[in-house]
Amino acid sequence: MGASIRRREDPRLLMGRGRFVADIALPHTLHAAFVRSPFAHARIASIDAAAARAATGVAAVVTAADLAGRVEPIRAEARYPGFHSSEWPILAGDTVRYQGEPIAAVVAASPYLAEDAAALVAIDFDPLPVVVDAEAAMAADAPLIFPEWGDNLFLRRSGTFGDVDGAFANADVVLRRVFRNQRHTGVPMEPRGCLAQFERDGGAGALTLWTATQVPHLIRSGVAEALGFPEHRLRVVAPDVGGGFGVKGSLYPEEVLIPYLARLLDRPVRWIADRSEDFMASIHAREQVHTLELAARRDGTILGLKARIVVDNGAYSTWPWTASMEIGIAAGNIPGPYKIRNYQFEAFSVCTNKMP
């Protein structure tokens, strides 16, 4: 207690001897590049990958059609009544729902050849109406991102504690304020990336996934589920991770697809995002609108509080936290450390055409 503890991990990292995903060298490694949507919302009319498949050094070009029946989408379901479940496809097939959503993966002998070939994939899009404002997405006439839902809500929650109406009726002062928090994301020094290797052992084989993640044990469960691969034969390794800030705390489509490709091609496959790709393809956070009403006495005693919380959760529910997490955290944190005996909240988790 109270002692300054000397750090032991710094010299290795400061002297450049860290071992990150991009530093792991395996013989015969192939490299993946992704073709991502330039549209926030569109139907995919056609994909022509013939030129990419014929390009120098290309080992494979994979689209959603190649994954059908082999790889499951990411499903992050919450147990709250009325929760709308979304399926986050590993590669978009019929519809893209945010700019940067992966549509195809090109695997080649080098990252440069993979990127050059990815530029040859021709995709025809039919643009759809875009919803980028969470409050506008709640309007009755808003375009629907998942038409089968009937609205753009992942979840609505509400709760009342104490006598809220009585608190406001007896208040000397009632204040109403609207607070808006902008959308943001973490920017780790190391972008996201992963490397996978499949090893045959006479049975089902074994997969190893090296990934820049904060939650390797959870990633193992999520990847095994999506691939239908025995979890006890899947090893997930988080080597040195160059920052996370929550961005590396969820399961991503790339972490599912790269081990699938390694098994398919029987070669190690690596993907390392560049900075702009990392911005487009890593989760965002905290875009919220809080409308608060506070009832108080003139001496400063808080009698009651009402909160209306609107959270923009983007296009899909993220695994494992789900699209229910942020509204729950916000509703629970708003009263803070104060003695607020009368509290009421209504919280909306909204689906929009943005990165989840």
C-alpha positions as MATLAB code, in Angstrom:
seq = 'MGASIRRREDPRLLMGRGRFVADIALPHTLHAAFVRSPFAHARIASIDAAAARAATGVAAVVTAADLAGRVEPIRAEARYPGFHSSEWPILAGDTVRYQGEPIAAVVAASPYLAEDAAALVAIDFDPLPVVVDAEAAMAADAPLIFPEWGDNLFLRRSGTFGDVDGAFANADVVLRRVFRNQRHTGVPMEPRGCLAQFERDGGAGALTLWTATQVPHLIRSGVAEALGFPEHRLRVVAPDVGGGFGVKGSLYPEEVLIPYLARLLDRPVRWIADRSEDFMASIHAREQVHTLELAARRDGTILGLKARIVVDNGAYSTWPWTASMEIGIAAGNIPGPYKIRNYQFEAFSVCTNKMP';
ca = [
       0.000    0.000    0.000;
       1.302    3.411   -0.971;
       4.529    2.033   -2.441;
       5.788    2.928   -5.906;
       6.102   -0.330   -7.851;
       8.840   -0.458  -10.445;
       7.481   -1.415  -13.859;
       9.144   -4.408  -15.465;
       7.539   -4.512  -18.900;
       8.765   -1.167  -20.264;
      12.400   -1.807  -21.345;
      11.447   -4.568  -23.797;
       8.806   -2.401  -25.447;
      10.867    0.810  -25.429;
      13.759   -0.979  -27.107;
      11.592   -2.344  -29.910;
      11.489   -5.910  -28.727;
       7.712   -6.150  -28.427;
       5.927   -8.888  -30.352;
       2.725   -7.699  -31.951;
       0.535   -9.516  -34.477;
       2.355   -7.877  -37.386;
       5.695   -9.138  -35.995;
       4.775  -12.827  -36.023;
       6.354  -14.486  -39.053;
       5.105  -17.898  -40.179;
       6.387  -19.686  -43.279;
       4.237  -19.401  -46.432;
       1.935  -16.756  -44.947;
      -0.710  -15.283  -47.245;
      -2.169  -11.826  -46.794;
      -5.784  -10.651  -46.896;
      -7.306   -7.380  -48.025;
     -10.964   -6.463  -47.762;
     -13.293   -4.836  -50.261;
     -15.482   -2.518  -48.210;
     -18.691   -0.685  -48.973;
     -18.431    2.979  -49.976;
     -22.138    3.319  -49.155;
     -23.796    3.509  -45.760;
     -26.891    1.703  -47.025;
     -27.314   -0.101  -50.337;
     -28.368   -3.326  -51.984;
     -25.630   -5.323  -53.646;
     -26.845   -5.895  -57.202;
     -23.839   -7.881  -58.430;
     -20.219   -8.746  -57.661;
     -17.687   -9.499  -60.403;
     -14.444  -10.854  -58.975;
     -13.077  -12.456  -62.165;
     -10.341   -9.856  -62.704;
      -9.264  -10.085  -59.070;
      -9.058  -13.878  -59.186;
      -6.858  -13.649  -62.292;
      -4.490  -11.094  -60.783;
      -0.869  -11.905  -60.001;
      -0.275  -13.717  -56.723;
      -3.936  -14.143  -55.780;
      -4.777  -17.358  -53.915;
      -8.483  -16.746  -53.331;
     -11.306  -14.237  -53.550;
     -14.159  -14.885  -51.134;
     -17.641  -13.363  -51.003;
     -20.756  -14.059  -48.955;
     -21.860  -16.683  -51.460;
     -18.736  -18.714  -50.653;
     -19.501  -18.620  -46.915;
     -23.137  -19.717  -47.135;
     -23.667  -22.822  -45.019;
     -20.048  -22.732  -43.823;
     -19.735  -19.639  -41.640;
     -22.441  -18.191  -39.410;
     -22.987  -14.452  -38.907;
     -22.204  -12.811  -35.582;
     -25.305  -12.909  -33.387;
     -25.297  -10.841  -30.209;
     -28.649  -11.317  -28.513;
     -29.847   -9.816  -25.255;
     -32.423  -11.485  -23.044;
     -34.569   -8.405  -22.533;
     -38.150   -8.776  -23.775;
     -38.640   -7.115  -27.138;
     -34.958   -7.071  -28.093;
     -34.494   -7.050  -31.862;
     -31.666   -9.361  -32.857;
     -29.459   -8.497  -35.829;
     -27.170  -10.799  -37.748;
     -23.829   -9.148  -38.494;
     -22.649  -10.942  -41.646;
     -19.000  -11.884  -41.943;
     -19.207  -10.602  -45.511;
     -22.251   -8.638  -46.668;
     -24.336  -10.520  -49.206;
     -27.553   -8.753  -50.155;
     -27.348   -5.442  -48.285;
     -24.685   -3.209  -46.772;
     -25.707   -1.226  -43.711;
     -22.695    0.978  -42.936;
     -19.817    2.518  -44.836;
     -16.819    0.218  -44.531;
     -18.789   -3.015  -44.179;
     -16.717   -5.859  -45.702;
     -18.116   -7.409  -48.890;
     -15.230   -9.493  -50.226;
     -11.814  -10.682  -49.105;
      -8.844  -11.118  -51.407;
      -5.971  -13.374  -50.318;
      -2.612  -13.034  -52.044;
       1.104  -13.592  -51.667;
       1.691  -10.094  -50.246;
      -0.476   -7.352  -48.735;
       0.302   -5.145  -51.746;
      -0.825   -7.732  -54.259;
      -3.956   -8.359  -52.170;
      -4.828   -4.656  -52.110;
      -4.168   -4.267  -55.841;
      -6.427   -7.222  -56.600;
      -9.115   -5.979  -54.210;
      -9.319   -2.819  -56.296;
     -10.291   -5.000  -59.280;
     -13.449   -6.384  -57.648;
     -16.387   -4.716  -59.393;
     -19.572   -4.268  -57.358;
     -22.854   -2.753  -58.528;
     -24.848   -1.055  -55.775;
     -28.433    0.168  -55.594;
     -28.293    2.920  -52.942;
     -30.974    2.894  -50.241;
     -32.180    5.710  -47.957;
     -29.676    6.374  -45.196;
     -30.448    6.917  -41.511;
     -27.563    8.522  -39.629;
     -29.394   10.383  -36.845;
     -30.729    8.261  -33.996;
     -33.620   10.566  -33.139;
     -34.660   10.780  -36.797;
     -34.423    6.976  -36.987;
     -37.169    6.751  -34.349;
     -39.679    8.655  -36.470;
     -42.673    6.683  -37.722;
     -41.775    7.411  -41.357;
     -38.033    6.720  -41.046;
     -36.477    4.303  -43.563;
     -36.114    0.884  -41.978;
     -32.692   -0.731  -41.744;
     -34.197   -4.125  -40.917;
     -37.722   -3.944  -42.415;
     -38.831   -7.089  -40.585;
     -38.502   -5.233  -37.256;
     -41.126   -2.627  -38.113;
     -38.972    0.115  -36.529;
     -35.302    0.974  -35.953;
     -35.074    0.002  -32.286;
     -32.845   -2.716  -30.944;
     -34.435   -2.243  -27.537;
     -36.552    0.069  -25.414;
     -36.198   -0.086  -21.644;
     -37.907    1.869  -18.912;
     -38.041    1.937  -15.145;
     -39.613    3.914  -12.311;
     -38.305    4.002   -8.738;
     -40.158    5.787   -5.971;
     -42.902    8.430   -6.355;
     -41.643   10.437   -9.322;
     -44.898   12.264   -9.983;
     -45.174   13.285   -6.341;
     -41.581   14.540   -6.328;
     -42.221   16.812   -9.282;
     -45.563   17.993   -7.898;
     -43.882   19.124   -4.657;
     -40.790   20.678   -6.234;
     -39.851   24.330   -5.825;
     -37.741   24.204   -8.971;
     -37.891   22.030  -12.096;
     -34.985   22.129  -14.535;
     -34.948   20.598  -18.009;
     -31.769   20.226  -20.019;
     -30.665   18.295  -23.124;
     -27.129   16.885  -23.218;
     -25.568   15.571  -26.421;
     -22.435   13.449  -26.471;
     -20.639   13.083  -29.786;
     -19.735    9.804  -31.427;
     -16.129    8.791  -30.952;
     -13.816    5.826  -31.104;
     -10.568    4.676  -29.568;
      -7.395    5.172  -31.589;
      -4.822    2.592  -30.457;
      -1.270    3.025  -31.687;
      -1.550   -0.488  -33.143;
      -4.464   -0.929  -35.573;
      -6.506   -4.119  -35.439;
      -5.084   -7.209  -37.095;
      -5.005  -10.982  -36.885;
      -3.102  -14.022  -38.116;
      -4.376  -17.601  -38.273;
      -2.825  -20.988  -38.893;
      -4.510  -24.361  -39.407;
      -2.588  -27.512  -38.545;
      -3.741  -30.958  -39.568;
      -3.249  -33.664  -36.973;
      -5.112  -36.588  -38.486;
      -8.403  -35.536  -36.890;
     -10.385  -32.312  -37.069;
      -7.149  -30.345  -36.985;
      -6.315  -27.366  -34.817;
      -6.619  -23.622  -35.390;
      -4.477  -20.916  -33.835;
      -5.573  -17.299  -34.053;
      -3.252  -14.482  -33.042;
      -5.307  -11.320  -32.709;
      -4.909   -7.838  -31.273;
      -7.671   -8.180  -28.712;
      -8.444   -7.343  -25.117;
     -10.661  -10.425  -24.646;
      -8.979  -13.555  -26.078;
     -11.109  -16.036  -24.123;
     -14.331  -14.483  -25.381;
     -12.989  -14.295  -28.928;
     -12.277  -18.035  -28.825;
     -15.894  -18.781  -27.946;
     -17.279  -16.406  -30.572;
     -15.037  -17.624  -33.388;
     -15.697  -21.285  -32.578;
     -19.444  -20.667  -32.650;
     -19.362  -18.809  -35.988;
     -17.131  -21.413  -37.636;
     -18.811  -24.440  -36.073;
     -15.328  -25.473  -34.998;
     -14.586  -27.350  -31.740;
     -13.624  -24.742  -29.185;
     -11.096  -27.018  -27.510;
      -9.216  -27.197  -30.839;
      -9.086  -23.425  -31.252;
      -6.300  -21.492  -29.537;
      -6.524  -17.696  -29.409;
      -3.380  -15.763  -28.558;
      -3.268  -12.071  -27.695;
       0.402  -11.139  -28.051;
       1.582   -7.653  -27.149;
      -1.351   -5.334  -27.866;
      -0.600   -1.744  -28.770;
      -3.538   -0.161  -26.994;
      -7.167   -1.141  -26.898;
      -9.448    1.426  -25.228;
     -12.456   -0.848  -25.732;
     -12.052   -0.927  -29.511;
     -10.390   -4.331  -29.223;
     -12.960   -5.698  -26.794;
     -15.513   -7.122  -29.243;
     -15.664   -9.847  -31.877;
     -15.260   -8.629  -35.464;
     -16.006  -10.268  -38.826;
     -12.300  -10.270  -39.703;
     -11.506  -12.411  -36.642;
     -13.943  -15.019  -37.923;
     -12.949  -14.908  -41.589;
      -9.152  -15.043  -41.248;
      -9.119  -18.456  -39.464;
     -11.705  -19.722  -41.933;
      -9.406  -18.727  -44.809;
      -6.383  -20.324  -43.119;
      -8.276  -23.598  -42.874;
      -9.662  -23.307  -46.405;
      -6.268  -22.632  -47.999;
      -4.177  -24.690  -45.581;
      -1.803  -21.745  -45.289;
      -1.314  -19.097  -42.590;
      -3.319  -15.958  -43.433;
      -2.730  -12.489  -41.993;
      -4.670   -9.229  -42.109;
      -3.385   -5.942  -40.689;
      -5.589   -2.853  -40.957;
      -4.135    0.456  -42.001;
      -5.133    3.588  -40.112;
      -8.020    4.673  -42.345;
      -9.394    1.125  -42.446;
      -9.161    0.941  -38.670;
     -11.288    4.092  -38.373;
     -13.948    2.677  -40.693;
     -13.980   -0.882  -39.398;
     -13.606   -0.582  -35.604;
     -16.476   -0.028  -33.203;
     -17.593    3.433  -32.141;
     -19.131    4.581  -28.875;
     -21.017    7.059  -26.786;
     -23.212    8.873  -29.317;
     -26.049    9.630  -26.925;
     -28.742   12.239  -26.292;
     -29.940   12.643  -22.703;
     -33.018   14.729  -21.944;
     -33.119   15.248  -18.175;
     -35.711   16.799  -15.888;
     -34.764   17.474  -12.283;
     -37.112   18.340   -9.412;
     -35.564   20.111   -6.410;
     -36.177   22.244   -3.359;
     -34.749   25.740   -3.215;
     -32.141   24.571   -0.706;
     -30.664   22.249   -3.361;
     -32.213   18.986   -2.241;
     -32.941   16.791   -5.266;
     -36.426   15.333   -5.057;
     -36.670   13.480   -8.343;
     -35.143   12.905  -11.744;
     -36.499   11.887  -15.150;
     -34.259   10.749  -17.988;
     -34.930   10.074  -21.654;
     -31.888    8.360  -23.179;
     -31.325    7.846  -26.904;
     -28.247    5.817  -27.878;
     -27.011    5.416  -31.457;
     -25.775    1.806  -31.607;
     -25.020    1.686  -35.314;
     -26.054   -1.042  -37.715;
     -25.513   -4.256  -35.721;
     -25.500   -5.590  -32.189;
     -21.887   -6.201  -31.136;
     -20.761   -9.486  -29.578;
     -20.645  -10.235  -26.686;
     -21.902   -6.978  -25.139;
     -24.991   -6.551  -27.353;
     -26.851   -3.388  -28.275;
     -28.443   -3.378  -24.822;
     -25.263   -2.447  -22.963;
     -24.945    1.308  -23.436;
     -28.528    2.160  -22.560;
     -28.219    0.026  -19.420;
     -24.993    1.723  -18.370;
     -26.407    5.176  -19.052;
     -29.658    4.545  -17.169;
     -27.756    3.145  -14.203;
     -25.104    5.866  -14.074;
     -27.238    8.976  -14.470;
     -28.307    9.216  -10.789;
     -24.620    9.031   -9.865;
     -23.653    9.166   -6.175;
     -26.585   11.365   -5.169;
     -29.515   10.437   -2.929;
     -32.188   10.469   -5.596;
     -35.026    8.387   -4.230;
     -37.434    9.103   -7.078;
     -36.073    8.261  -10.508;
     -37.625    7.411  -13.851;
     -35.931    6.563  -17.126;
     -36.855    5.640  -20.659;
     -33.970    4.434  -22.836;
     -33.796    3.623  -26.536;
     -31.092    1.632  -28.309;
     -31.370    2.776  -31.928;
     -30.188    1.134  -35.142;
     -28.598    3.491  -37.705;
     -26.434    3.208  -40.816;
     -23.154    3.573  -38.961;
     -20.366    1.330  -37.765;
     -21.709   -0.530  -34.699;
];
